Short mmCIF file of N, CA and C in Angstrom, two decimals:
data_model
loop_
_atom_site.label_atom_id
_atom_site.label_comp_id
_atom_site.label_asym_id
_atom_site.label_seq_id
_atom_site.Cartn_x
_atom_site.Cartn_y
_atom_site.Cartn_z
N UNK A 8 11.58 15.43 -16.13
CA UNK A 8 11.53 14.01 -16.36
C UNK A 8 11.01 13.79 -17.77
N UNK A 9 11.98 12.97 -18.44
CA UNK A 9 11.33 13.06 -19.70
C UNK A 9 10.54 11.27 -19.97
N UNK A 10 9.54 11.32 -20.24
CA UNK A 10 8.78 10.01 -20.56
C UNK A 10 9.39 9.44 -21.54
N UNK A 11 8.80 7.60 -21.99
CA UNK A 11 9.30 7.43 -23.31
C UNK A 11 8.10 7.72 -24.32
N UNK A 12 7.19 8.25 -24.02
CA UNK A 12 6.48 8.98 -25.68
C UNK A 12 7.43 10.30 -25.69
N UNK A 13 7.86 10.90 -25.13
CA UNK A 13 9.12 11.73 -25.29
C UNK A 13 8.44 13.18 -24.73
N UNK A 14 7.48 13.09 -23.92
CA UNK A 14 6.64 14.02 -22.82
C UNK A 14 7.45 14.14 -21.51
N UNK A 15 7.62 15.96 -21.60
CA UNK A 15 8.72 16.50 -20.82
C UNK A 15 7.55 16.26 -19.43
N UNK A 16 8.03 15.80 -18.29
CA UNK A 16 7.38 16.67 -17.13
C UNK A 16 8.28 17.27 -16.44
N UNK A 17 7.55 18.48 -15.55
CA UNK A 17 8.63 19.54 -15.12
C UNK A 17 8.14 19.60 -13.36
N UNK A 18 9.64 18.80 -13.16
CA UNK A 18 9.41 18.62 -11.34
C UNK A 18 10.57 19.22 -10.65
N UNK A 19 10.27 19.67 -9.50
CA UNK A 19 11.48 20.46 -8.50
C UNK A 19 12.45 19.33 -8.01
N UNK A 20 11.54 18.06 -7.83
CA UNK A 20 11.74 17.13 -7.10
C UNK A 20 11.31 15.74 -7.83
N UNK A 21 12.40 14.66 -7.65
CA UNK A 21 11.37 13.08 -8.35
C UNK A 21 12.12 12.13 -7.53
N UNK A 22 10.93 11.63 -6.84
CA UNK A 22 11.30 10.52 -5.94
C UNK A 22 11.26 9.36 -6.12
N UNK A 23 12.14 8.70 -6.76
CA UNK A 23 11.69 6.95 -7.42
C UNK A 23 11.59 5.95 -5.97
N UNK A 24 9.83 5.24 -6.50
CA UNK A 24 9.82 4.26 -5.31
C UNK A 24 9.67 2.58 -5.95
N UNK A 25 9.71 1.90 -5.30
CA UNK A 25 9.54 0.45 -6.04
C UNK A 25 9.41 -0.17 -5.18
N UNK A 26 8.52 0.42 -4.20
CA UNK A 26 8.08 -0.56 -2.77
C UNK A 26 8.96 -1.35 -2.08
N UNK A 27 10.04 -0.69 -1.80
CA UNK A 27 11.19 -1.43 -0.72
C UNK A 27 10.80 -0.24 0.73
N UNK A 28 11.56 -0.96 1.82
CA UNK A 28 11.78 -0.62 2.52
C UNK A 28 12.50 1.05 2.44
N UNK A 29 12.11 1.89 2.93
CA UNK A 29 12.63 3.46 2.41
C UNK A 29 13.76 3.94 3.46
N UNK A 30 14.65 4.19 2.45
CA UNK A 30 15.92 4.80 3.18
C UNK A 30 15.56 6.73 3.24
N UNK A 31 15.80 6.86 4.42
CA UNK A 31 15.15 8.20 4.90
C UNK A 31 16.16 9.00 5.14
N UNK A 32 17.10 8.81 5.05
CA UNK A 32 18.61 9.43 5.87
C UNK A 32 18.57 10.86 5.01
N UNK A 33 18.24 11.02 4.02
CA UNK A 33 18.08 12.18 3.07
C UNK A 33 17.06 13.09 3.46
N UNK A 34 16.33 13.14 4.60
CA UNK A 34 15.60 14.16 5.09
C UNK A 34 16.46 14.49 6.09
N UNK A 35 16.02 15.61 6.44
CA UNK A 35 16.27 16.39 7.19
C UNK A 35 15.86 16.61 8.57
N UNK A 36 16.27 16.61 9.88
CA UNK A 36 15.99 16.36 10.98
C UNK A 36 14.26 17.06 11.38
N UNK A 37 14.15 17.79 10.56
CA UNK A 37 12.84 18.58 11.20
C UNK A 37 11.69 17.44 10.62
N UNK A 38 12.24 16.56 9.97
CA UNK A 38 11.01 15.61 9.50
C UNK A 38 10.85 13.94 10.65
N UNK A 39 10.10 13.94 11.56
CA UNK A 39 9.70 12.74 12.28
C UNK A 39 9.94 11.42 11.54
N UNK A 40 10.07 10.51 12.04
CA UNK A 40 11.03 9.39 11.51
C UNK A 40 10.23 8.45 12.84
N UNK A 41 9.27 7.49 12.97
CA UNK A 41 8.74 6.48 13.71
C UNK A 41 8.45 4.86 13.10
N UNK A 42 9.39 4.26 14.19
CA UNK A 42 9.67 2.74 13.50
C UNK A 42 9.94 2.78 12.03
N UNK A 43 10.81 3.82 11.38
CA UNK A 43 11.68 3.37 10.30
C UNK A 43 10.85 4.31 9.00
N UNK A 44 9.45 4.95 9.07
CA UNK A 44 8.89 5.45 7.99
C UNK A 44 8.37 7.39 8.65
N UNK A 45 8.00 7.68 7.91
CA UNK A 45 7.52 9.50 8.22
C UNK A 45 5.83 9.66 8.91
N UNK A 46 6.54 10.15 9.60
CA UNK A 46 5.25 10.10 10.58
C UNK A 46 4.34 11.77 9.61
N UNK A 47 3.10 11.30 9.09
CA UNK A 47 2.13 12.08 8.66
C UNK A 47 1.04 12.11 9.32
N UNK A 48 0.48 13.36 9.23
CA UNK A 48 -0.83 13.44 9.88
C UNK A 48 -2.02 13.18 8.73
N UNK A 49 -3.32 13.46 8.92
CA UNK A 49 -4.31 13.05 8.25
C UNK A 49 -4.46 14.07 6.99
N UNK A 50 -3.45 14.73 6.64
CA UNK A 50 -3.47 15.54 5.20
C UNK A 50 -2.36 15.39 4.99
N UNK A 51 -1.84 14.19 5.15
CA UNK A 51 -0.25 13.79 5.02
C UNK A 51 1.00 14.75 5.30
N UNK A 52 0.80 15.59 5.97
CA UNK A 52 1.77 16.77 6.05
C UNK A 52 2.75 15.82 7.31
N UNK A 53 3.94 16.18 7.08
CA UNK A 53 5.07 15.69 8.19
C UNK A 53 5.03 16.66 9.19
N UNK A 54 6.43 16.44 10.15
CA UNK A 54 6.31 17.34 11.52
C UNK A 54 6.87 18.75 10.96
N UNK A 55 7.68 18.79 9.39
CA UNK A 55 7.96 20.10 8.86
C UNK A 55 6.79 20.39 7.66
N UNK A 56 5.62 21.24 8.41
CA UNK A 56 4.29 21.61 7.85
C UNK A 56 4.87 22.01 6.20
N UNK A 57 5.99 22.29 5.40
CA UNK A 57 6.07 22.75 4.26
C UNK A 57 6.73 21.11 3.11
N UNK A 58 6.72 19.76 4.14
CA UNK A 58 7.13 18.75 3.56
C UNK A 58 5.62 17.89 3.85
N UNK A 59 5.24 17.08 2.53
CA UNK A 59 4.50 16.34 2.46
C UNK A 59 4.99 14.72 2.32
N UNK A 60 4.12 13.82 2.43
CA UNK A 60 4.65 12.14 2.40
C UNK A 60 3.75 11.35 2.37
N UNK A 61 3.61 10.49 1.09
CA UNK A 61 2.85 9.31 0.84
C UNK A 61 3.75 8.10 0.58
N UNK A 62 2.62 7.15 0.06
CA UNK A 62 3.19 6.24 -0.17
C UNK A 62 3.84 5.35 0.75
N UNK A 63 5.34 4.34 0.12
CA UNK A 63 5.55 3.36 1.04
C UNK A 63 6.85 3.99 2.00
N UNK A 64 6.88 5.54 2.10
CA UNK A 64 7.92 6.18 2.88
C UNK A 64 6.96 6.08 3.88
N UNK A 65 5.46 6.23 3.73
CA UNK A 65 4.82 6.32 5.23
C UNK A 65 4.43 4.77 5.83
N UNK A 66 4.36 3.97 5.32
CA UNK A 66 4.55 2.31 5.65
C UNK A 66 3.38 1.91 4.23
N UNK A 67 3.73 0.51 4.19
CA UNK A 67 3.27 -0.50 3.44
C UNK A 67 2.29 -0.58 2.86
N UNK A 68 2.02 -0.40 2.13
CA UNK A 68 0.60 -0.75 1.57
C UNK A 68 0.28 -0.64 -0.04
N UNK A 69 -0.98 -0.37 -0.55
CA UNK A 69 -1.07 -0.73 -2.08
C UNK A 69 -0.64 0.35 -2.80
N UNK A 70 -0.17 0.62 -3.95
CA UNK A 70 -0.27 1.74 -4.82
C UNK A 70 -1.51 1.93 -4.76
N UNK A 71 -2.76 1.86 -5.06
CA UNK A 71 -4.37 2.35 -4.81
C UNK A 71 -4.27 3.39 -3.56
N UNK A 72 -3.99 2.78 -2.60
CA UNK A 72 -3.69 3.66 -1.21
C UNK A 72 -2.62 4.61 -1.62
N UNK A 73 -1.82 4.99 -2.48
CA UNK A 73 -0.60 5.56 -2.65
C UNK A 73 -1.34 6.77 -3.34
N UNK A 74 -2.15 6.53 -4.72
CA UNK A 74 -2.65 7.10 -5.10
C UNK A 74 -3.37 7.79 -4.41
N UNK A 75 -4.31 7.40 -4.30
CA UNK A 75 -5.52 8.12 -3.32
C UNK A 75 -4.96 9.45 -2.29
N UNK A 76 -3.70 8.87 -1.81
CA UNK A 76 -3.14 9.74 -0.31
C UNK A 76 -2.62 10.71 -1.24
N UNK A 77 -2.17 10.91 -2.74
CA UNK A 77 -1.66 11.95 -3.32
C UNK A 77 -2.51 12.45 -3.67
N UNK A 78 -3.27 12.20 -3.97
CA UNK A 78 -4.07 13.14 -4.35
C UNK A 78 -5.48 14.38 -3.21
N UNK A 79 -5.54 13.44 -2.33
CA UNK A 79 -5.85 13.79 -1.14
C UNK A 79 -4.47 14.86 -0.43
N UNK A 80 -3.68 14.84 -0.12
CA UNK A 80 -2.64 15.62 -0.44
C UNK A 80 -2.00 16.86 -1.48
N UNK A 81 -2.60 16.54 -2.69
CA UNK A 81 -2.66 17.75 -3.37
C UNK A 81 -4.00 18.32 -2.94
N UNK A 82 -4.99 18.08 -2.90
CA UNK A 82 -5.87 18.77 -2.44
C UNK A 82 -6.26 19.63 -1.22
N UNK A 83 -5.14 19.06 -0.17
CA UNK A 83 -4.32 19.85 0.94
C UNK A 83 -3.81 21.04 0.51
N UNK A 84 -2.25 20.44 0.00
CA UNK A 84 -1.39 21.62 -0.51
C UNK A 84 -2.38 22.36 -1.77
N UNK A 85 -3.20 22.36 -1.95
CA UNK A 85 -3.62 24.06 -3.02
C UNK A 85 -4.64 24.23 -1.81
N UNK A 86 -5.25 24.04 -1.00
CA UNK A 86 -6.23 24.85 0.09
C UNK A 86 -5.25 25.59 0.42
N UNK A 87 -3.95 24.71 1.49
CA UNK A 87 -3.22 26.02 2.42
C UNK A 87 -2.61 26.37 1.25
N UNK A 88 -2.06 26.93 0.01
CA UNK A 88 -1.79 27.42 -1.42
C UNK A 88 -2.30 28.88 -1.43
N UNK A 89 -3.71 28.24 -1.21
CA UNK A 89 -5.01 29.56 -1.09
C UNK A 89 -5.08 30.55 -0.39
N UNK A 90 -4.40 29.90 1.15
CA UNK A 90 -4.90 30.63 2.42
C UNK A 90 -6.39 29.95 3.31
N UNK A 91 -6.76 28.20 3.16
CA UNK A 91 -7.19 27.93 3.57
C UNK A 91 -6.99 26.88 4.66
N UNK A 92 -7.73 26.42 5.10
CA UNK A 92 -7.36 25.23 6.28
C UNK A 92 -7.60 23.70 5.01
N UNK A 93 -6.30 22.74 5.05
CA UNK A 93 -6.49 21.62 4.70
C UNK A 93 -7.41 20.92 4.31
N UNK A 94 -8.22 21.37 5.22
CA UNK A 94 -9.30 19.87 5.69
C UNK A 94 -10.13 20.48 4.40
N UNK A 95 -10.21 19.66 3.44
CA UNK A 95 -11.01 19.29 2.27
C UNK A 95 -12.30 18.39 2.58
N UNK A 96 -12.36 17.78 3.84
CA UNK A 96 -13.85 16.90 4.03
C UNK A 96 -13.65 15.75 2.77
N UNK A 97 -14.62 14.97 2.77
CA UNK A 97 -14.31 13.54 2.01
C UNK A 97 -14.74 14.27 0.99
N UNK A 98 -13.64 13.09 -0.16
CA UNK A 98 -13.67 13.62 -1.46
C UNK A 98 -14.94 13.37 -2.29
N UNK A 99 -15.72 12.45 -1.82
CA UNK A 99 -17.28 12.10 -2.10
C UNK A 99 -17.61 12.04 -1.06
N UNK A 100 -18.91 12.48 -1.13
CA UNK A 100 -19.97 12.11 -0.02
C UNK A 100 -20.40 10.63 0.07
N UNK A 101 -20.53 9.95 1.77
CA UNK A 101 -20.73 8.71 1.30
C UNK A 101 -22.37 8.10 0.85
N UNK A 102 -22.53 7.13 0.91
CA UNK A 102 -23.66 6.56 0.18
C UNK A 102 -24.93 6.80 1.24
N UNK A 103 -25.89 7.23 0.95
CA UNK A 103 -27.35 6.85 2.04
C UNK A 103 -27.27 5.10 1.91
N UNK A 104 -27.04 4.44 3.23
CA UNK A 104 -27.13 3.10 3.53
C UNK A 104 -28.27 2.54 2.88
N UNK A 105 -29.16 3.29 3.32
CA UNK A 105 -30.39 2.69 2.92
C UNK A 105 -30.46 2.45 1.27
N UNK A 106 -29.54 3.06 0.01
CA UNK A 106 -30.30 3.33 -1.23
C UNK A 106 -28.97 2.05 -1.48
N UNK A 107 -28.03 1.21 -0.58
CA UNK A 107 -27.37 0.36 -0.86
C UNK A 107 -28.82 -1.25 -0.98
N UNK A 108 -28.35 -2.04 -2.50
CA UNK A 108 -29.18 -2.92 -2.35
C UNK A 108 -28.42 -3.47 -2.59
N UNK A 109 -28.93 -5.46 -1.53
CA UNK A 109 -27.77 -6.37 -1.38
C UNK A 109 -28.04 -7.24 -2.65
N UNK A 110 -28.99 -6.90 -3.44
CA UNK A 110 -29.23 -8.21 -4.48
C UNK A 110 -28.24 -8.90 -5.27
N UNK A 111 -27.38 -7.75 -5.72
CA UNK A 111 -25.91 -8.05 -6.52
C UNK A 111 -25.03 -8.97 -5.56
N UNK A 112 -25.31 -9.04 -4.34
CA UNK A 112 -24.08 -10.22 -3.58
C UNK A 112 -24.40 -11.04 -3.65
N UNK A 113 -23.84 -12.08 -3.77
CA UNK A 113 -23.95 -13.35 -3.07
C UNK A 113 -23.78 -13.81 -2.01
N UNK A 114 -25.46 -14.22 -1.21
CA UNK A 114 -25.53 -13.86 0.26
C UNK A 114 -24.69 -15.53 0.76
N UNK A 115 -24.20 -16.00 0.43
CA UNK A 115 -23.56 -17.48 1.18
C UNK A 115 -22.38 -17.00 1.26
N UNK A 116 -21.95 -15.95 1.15
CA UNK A 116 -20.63 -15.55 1.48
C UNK A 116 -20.51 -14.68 2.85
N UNK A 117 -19.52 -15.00 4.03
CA UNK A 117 -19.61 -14.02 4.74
C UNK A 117 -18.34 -14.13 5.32
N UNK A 118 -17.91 -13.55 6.84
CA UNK A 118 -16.85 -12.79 7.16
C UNK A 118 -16.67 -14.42 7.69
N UNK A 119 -17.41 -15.15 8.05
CA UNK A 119 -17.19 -16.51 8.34
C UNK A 119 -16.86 -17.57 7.74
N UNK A 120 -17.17 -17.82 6.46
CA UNK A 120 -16.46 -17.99 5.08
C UNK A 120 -15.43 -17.72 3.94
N UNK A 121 -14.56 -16.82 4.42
CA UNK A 121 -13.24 -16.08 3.79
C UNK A 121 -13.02 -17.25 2.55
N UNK A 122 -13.00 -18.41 2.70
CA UNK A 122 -11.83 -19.12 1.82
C UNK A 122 -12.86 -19.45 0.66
N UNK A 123 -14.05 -19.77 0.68
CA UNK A 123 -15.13 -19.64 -0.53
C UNK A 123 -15.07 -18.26 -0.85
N UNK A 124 -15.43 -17.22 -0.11
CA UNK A 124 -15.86 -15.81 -0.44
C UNK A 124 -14.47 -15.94 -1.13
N UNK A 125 -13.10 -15.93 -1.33
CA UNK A 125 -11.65 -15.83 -1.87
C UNK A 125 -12.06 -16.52 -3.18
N UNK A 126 -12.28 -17.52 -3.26
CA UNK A 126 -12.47 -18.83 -4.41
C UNK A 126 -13.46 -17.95 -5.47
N UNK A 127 -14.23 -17.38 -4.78
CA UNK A 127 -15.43 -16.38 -6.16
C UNK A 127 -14.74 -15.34 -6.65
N UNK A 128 -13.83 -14.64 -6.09
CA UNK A 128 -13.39 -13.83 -6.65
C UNK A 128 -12.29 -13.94 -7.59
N UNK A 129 -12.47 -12.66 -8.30
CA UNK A 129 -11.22 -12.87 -9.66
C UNK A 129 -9.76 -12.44 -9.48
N UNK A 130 -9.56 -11.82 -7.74
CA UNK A 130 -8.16 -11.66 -7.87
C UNK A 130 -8.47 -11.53 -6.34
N UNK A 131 -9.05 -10.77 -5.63
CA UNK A 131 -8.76 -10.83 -3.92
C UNK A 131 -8.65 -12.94 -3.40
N UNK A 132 -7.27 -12.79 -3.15
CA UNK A 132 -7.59 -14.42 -2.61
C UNK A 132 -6.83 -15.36 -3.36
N UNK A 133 -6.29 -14.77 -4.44
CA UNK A 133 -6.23 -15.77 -5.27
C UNK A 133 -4.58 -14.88 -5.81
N UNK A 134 -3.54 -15.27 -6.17
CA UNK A 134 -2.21 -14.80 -6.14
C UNK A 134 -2.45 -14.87 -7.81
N UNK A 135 -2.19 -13.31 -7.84
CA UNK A 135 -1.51 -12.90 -9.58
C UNK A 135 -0.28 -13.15 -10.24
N UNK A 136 0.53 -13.46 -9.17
CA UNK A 136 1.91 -13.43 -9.47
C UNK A 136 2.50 -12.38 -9.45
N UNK A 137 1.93 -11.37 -9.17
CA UNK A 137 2.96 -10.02 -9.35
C UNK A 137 4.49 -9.83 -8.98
N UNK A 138 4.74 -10.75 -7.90
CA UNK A 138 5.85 -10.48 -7.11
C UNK A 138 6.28 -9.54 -6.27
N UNK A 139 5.23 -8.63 -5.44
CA UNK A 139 5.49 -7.58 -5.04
C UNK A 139 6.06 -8.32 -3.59
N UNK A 140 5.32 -9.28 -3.03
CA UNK A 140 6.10 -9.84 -2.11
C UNK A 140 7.09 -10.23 -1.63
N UNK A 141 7.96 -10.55 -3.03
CA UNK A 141 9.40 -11.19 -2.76
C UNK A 141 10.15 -9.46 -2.77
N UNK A 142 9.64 -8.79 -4.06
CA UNK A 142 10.41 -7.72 -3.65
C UNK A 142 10.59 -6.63 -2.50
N UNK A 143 8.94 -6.54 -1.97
CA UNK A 143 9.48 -6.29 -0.81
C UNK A 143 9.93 -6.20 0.75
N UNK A 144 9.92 -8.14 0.61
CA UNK A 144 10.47 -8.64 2.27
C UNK A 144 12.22 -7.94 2.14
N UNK A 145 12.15 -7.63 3.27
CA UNK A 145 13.50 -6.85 3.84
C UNK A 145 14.46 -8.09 4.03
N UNK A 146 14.28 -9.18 4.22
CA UNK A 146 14.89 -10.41 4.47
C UNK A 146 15.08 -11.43 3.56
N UNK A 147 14.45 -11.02 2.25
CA UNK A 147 14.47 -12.26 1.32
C UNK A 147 13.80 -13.50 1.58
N UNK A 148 13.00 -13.46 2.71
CA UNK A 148 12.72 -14.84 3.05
C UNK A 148 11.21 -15.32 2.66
N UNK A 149 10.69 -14.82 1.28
CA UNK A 149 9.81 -15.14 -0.25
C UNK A 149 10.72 -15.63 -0.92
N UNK A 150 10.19 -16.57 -1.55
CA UNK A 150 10.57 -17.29 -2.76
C UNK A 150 9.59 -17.94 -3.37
N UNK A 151 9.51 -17.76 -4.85
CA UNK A 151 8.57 -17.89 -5.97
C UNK A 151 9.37 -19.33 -6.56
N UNK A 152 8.77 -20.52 -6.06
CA UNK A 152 8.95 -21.70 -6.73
C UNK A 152 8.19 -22.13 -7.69
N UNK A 153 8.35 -22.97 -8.67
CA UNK A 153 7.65 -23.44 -9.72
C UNK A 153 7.50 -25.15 -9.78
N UNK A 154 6.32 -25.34 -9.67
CA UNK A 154 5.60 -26.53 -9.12
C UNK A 154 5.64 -27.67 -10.59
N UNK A 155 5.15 -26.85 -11.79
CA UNK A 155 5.27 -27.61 -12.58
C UNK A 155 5.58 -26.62 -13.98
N UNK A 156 5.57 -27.25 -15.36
CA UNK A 156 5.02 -26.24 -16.23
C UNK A 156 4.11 -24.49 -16.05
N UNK A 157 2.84 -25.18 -15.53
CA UNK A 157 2.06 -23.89 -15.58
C UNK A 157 1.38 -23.36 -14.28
N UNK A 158 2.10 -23.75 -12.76
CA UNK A 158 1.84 -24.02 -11.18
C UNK A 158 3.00 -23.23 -10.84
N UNK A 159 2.78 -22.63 -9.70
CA UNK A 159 3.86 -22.08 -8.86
C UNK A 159 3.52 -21.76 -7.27
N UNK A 160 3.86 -21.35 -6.69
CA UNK A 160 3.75 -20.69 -5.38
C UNK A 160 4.97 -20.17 -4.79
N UNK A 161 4.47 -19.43 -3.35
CA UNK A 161 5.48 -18.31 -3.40
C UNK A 161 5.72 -19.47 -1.67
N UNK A 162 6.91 -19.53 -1.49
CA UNK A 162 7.29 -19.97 -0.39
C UNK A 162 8.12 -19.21 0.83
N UNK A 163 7.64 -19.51 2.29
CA UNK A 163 7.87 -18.33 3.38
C UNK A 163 9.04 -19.10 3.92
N UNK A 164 10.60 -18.71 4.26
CA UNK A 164 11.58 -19.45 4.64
C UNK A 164 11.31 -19.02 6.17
N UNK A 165 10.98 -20.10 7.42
CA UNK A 165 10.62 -19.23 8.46
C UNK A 165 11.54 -19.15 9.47
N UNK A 166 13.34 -18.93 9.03
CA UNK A 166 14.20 -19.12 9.74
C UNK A 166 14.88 -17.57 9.39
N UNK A 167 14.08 -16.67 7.96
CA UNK A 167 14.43 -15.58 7.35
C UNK A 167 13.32 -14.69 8.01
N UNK A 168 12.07 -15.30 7.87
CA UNK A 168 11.21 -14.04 8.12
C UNK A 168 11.49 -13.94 9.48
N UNK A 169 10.94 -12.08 9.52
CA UNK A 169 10.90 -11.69 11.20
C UNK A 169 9.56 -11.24 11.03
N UNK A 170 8.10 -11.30 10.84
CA UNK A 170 7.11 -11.09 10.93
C UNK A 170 6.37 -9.41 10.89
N UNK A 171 7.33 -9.07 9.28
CA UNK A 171 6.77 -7.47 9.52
C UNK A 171 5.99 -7.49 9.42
N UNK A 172 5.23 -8.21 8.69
CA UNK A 172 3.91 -7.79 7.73
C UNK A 172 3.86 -6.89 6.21
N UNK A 173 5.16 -6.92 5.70
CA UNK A 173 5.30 -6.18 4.70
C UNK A 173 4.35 -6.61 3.57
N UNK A 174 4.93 -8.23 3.29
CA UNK A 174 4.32 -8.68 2.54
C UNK A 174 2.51 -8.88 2.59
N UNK A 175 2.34 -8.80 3.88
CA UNK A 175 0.53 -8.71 3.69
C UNK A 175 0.11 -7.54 3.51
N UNK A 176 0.69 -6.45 4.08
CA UNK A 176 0.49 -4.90 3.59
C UNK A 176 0.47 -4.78 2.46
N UNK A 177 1.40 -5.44 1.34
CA UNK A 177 1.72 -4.79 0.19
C UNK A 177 1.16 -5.73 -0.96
N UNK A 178 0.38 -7.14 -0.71
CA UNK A 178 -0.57 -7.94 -1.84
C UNK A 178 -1.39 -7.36 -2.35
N UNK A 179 -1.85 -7.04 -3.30
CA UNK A 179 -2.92 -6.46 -3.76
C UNK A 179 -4.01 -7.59 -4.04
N UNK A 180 -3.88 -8.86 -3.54
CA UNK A 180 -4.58 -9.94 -3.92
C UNK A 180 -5.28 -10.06 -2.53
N UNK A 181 -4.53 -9.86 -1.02
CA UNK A 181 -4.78 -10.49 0.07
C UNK A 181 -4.68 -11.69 0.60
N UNK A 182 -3.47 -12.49 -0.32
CA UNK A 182 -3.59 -13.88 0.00
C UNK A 182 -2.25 -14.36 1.10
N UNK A 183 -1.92 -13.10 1.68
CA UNK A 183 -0.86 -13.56 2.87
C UNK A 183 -1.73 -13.59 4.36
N UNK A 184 -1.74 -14.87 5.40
CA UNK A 184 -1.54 -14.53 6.40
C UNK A 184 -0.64 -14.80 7.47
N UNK A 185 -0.88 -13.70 8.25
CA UNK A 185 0.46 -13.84 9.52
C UNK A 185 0.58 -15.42 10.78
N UNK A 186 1.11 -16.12 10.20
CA UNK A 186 1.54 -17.32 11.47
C UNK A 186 1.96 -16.97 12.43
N UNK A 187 2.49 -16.78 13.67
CA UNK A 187 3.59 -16.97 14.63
C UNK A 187 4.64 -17.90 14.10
N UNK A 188 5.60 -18.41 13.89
CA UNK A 188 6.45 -18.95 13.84
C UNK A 188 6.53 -20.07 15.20
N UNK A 189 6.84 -20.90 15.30
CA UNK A 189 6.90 -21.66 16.54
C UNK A 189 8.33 -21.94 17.04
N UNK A 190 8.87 -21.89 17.75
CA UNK A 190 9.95 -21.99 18.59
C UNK A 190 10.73 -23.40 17.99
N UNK A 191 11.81 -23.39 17.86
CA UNK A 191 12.06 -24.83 17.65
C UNK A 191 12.74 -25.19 18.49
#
C-alpha cells in the first residue's frame, strides 16, 4: 500500500472499511457469520483459530473501539506467534478506586441528569456533524437538513428506519436515541 507521503506499507492483505454494513460473502465457510457480522471471541479470533476480526465486520461501533480491538489482537497473534496462550490480561492495570479523586467533576451532574451532564460537555451530547450516521444507516432513512445559514440537524424518516441501532452504535458524540416507532 503505498501512502500519499509516498510510504510503502507491505501487507499480505488490505481490507478497506468505511463503516457500512459488511459484505462477508468473501470468507470462507470455516468463518461463523451471526446476524450478518463474524462471530469473535474475546482475543478476536473467529471460529477459523488462524483468521482474526475487528472492527465494523464484528458489529457497530467507534473507530476508538476498532482501534483498541487491533491492537489487543495483535497482542494475541504474537503470544500464540511465540507458542503462548492469548490471554495477554489487561493492557493496564486498573486504577486503586480509592487513589480516584472526585474533585475534578462536577458533582450536579448525574446518571439522572443526562441532558445538562450532555450540555457541559464539548462533544459527548452534542452532534459534530461528522456524518457517520447517514453513512451508515442501511436504509438511508438519516438525513442532514439545513435549518439556516449556520444550523442543521440530522433527520430520522420513520417509515425508512427499521431500528438497528447502527446509527447509535456508530456516534462518537452519543446523541442518538432509540424510539419505538408507533404503529400508524
Amino acid at each position: 500500500v503505498k501512502l500519499k507521503d509516498g510510504e510503502i506499507l507491505k501487507a499480505d492483505t488490505v481490507v478497506i472499511s468505511i463503516g457500512d454494513v459488511p459484505d462477508l460473502n468473501f470468507l470462507d465457510k470455516s468463518v461463523t457469520i451471526e446476524n450478518g457480522f463474524v462471530a469473535v471471541d474475546q482475543f478476536s479470533r473467529t471460529s477459523d483459530r488462524q483468521v482474526f476480526a475487528i472492527g465494523d465486520v464484528v458489529g457497530p461501533g467507534l473507530i476508538t473501539d476498532a482501534i483498541g480491538a487491533g491492537r489487543r489482537a495483535a497482542l494475541s497473534i504474537d503470544r500464540i506467534i511465540a507458542g503462548k496462550s492469548p490471554d495477554h490480561g489487561d493492557i493496564l492495570p486498573l486504577i486503586d478506586k480509592q487513589r480516584i479523586s472526585l474533585e475534578y467533576y462536577n458533582p450536579k451532574n448525574s446518571a439522572d441528569n443526562l441532558v445538562d451532564c450532555g450540555a457541559d460537555c464539548a462533544s459527548c451530547g452534542q452532534c459534530r456533524d461528522c456524518g457517520i450516521c447517514v453513512a451508515i444507516c442501511p436504509e438511508g432513512a438519516i438525513k442532514r437538513v439545513e435549518i439556516n445559514k449556520n444550523d442543521f440537524e440530522y433527520k430520522v424518516d420513520p417509515d425508512l428506519c427499521i431500528g438497528c441501532g447502527f446509527c447509535k452504535g456508530a456516534c462518537p458524540c452519543g446523541i442518538w436515541d432509540l424510539i419505538p416507532n408507533t404503529a400508524k
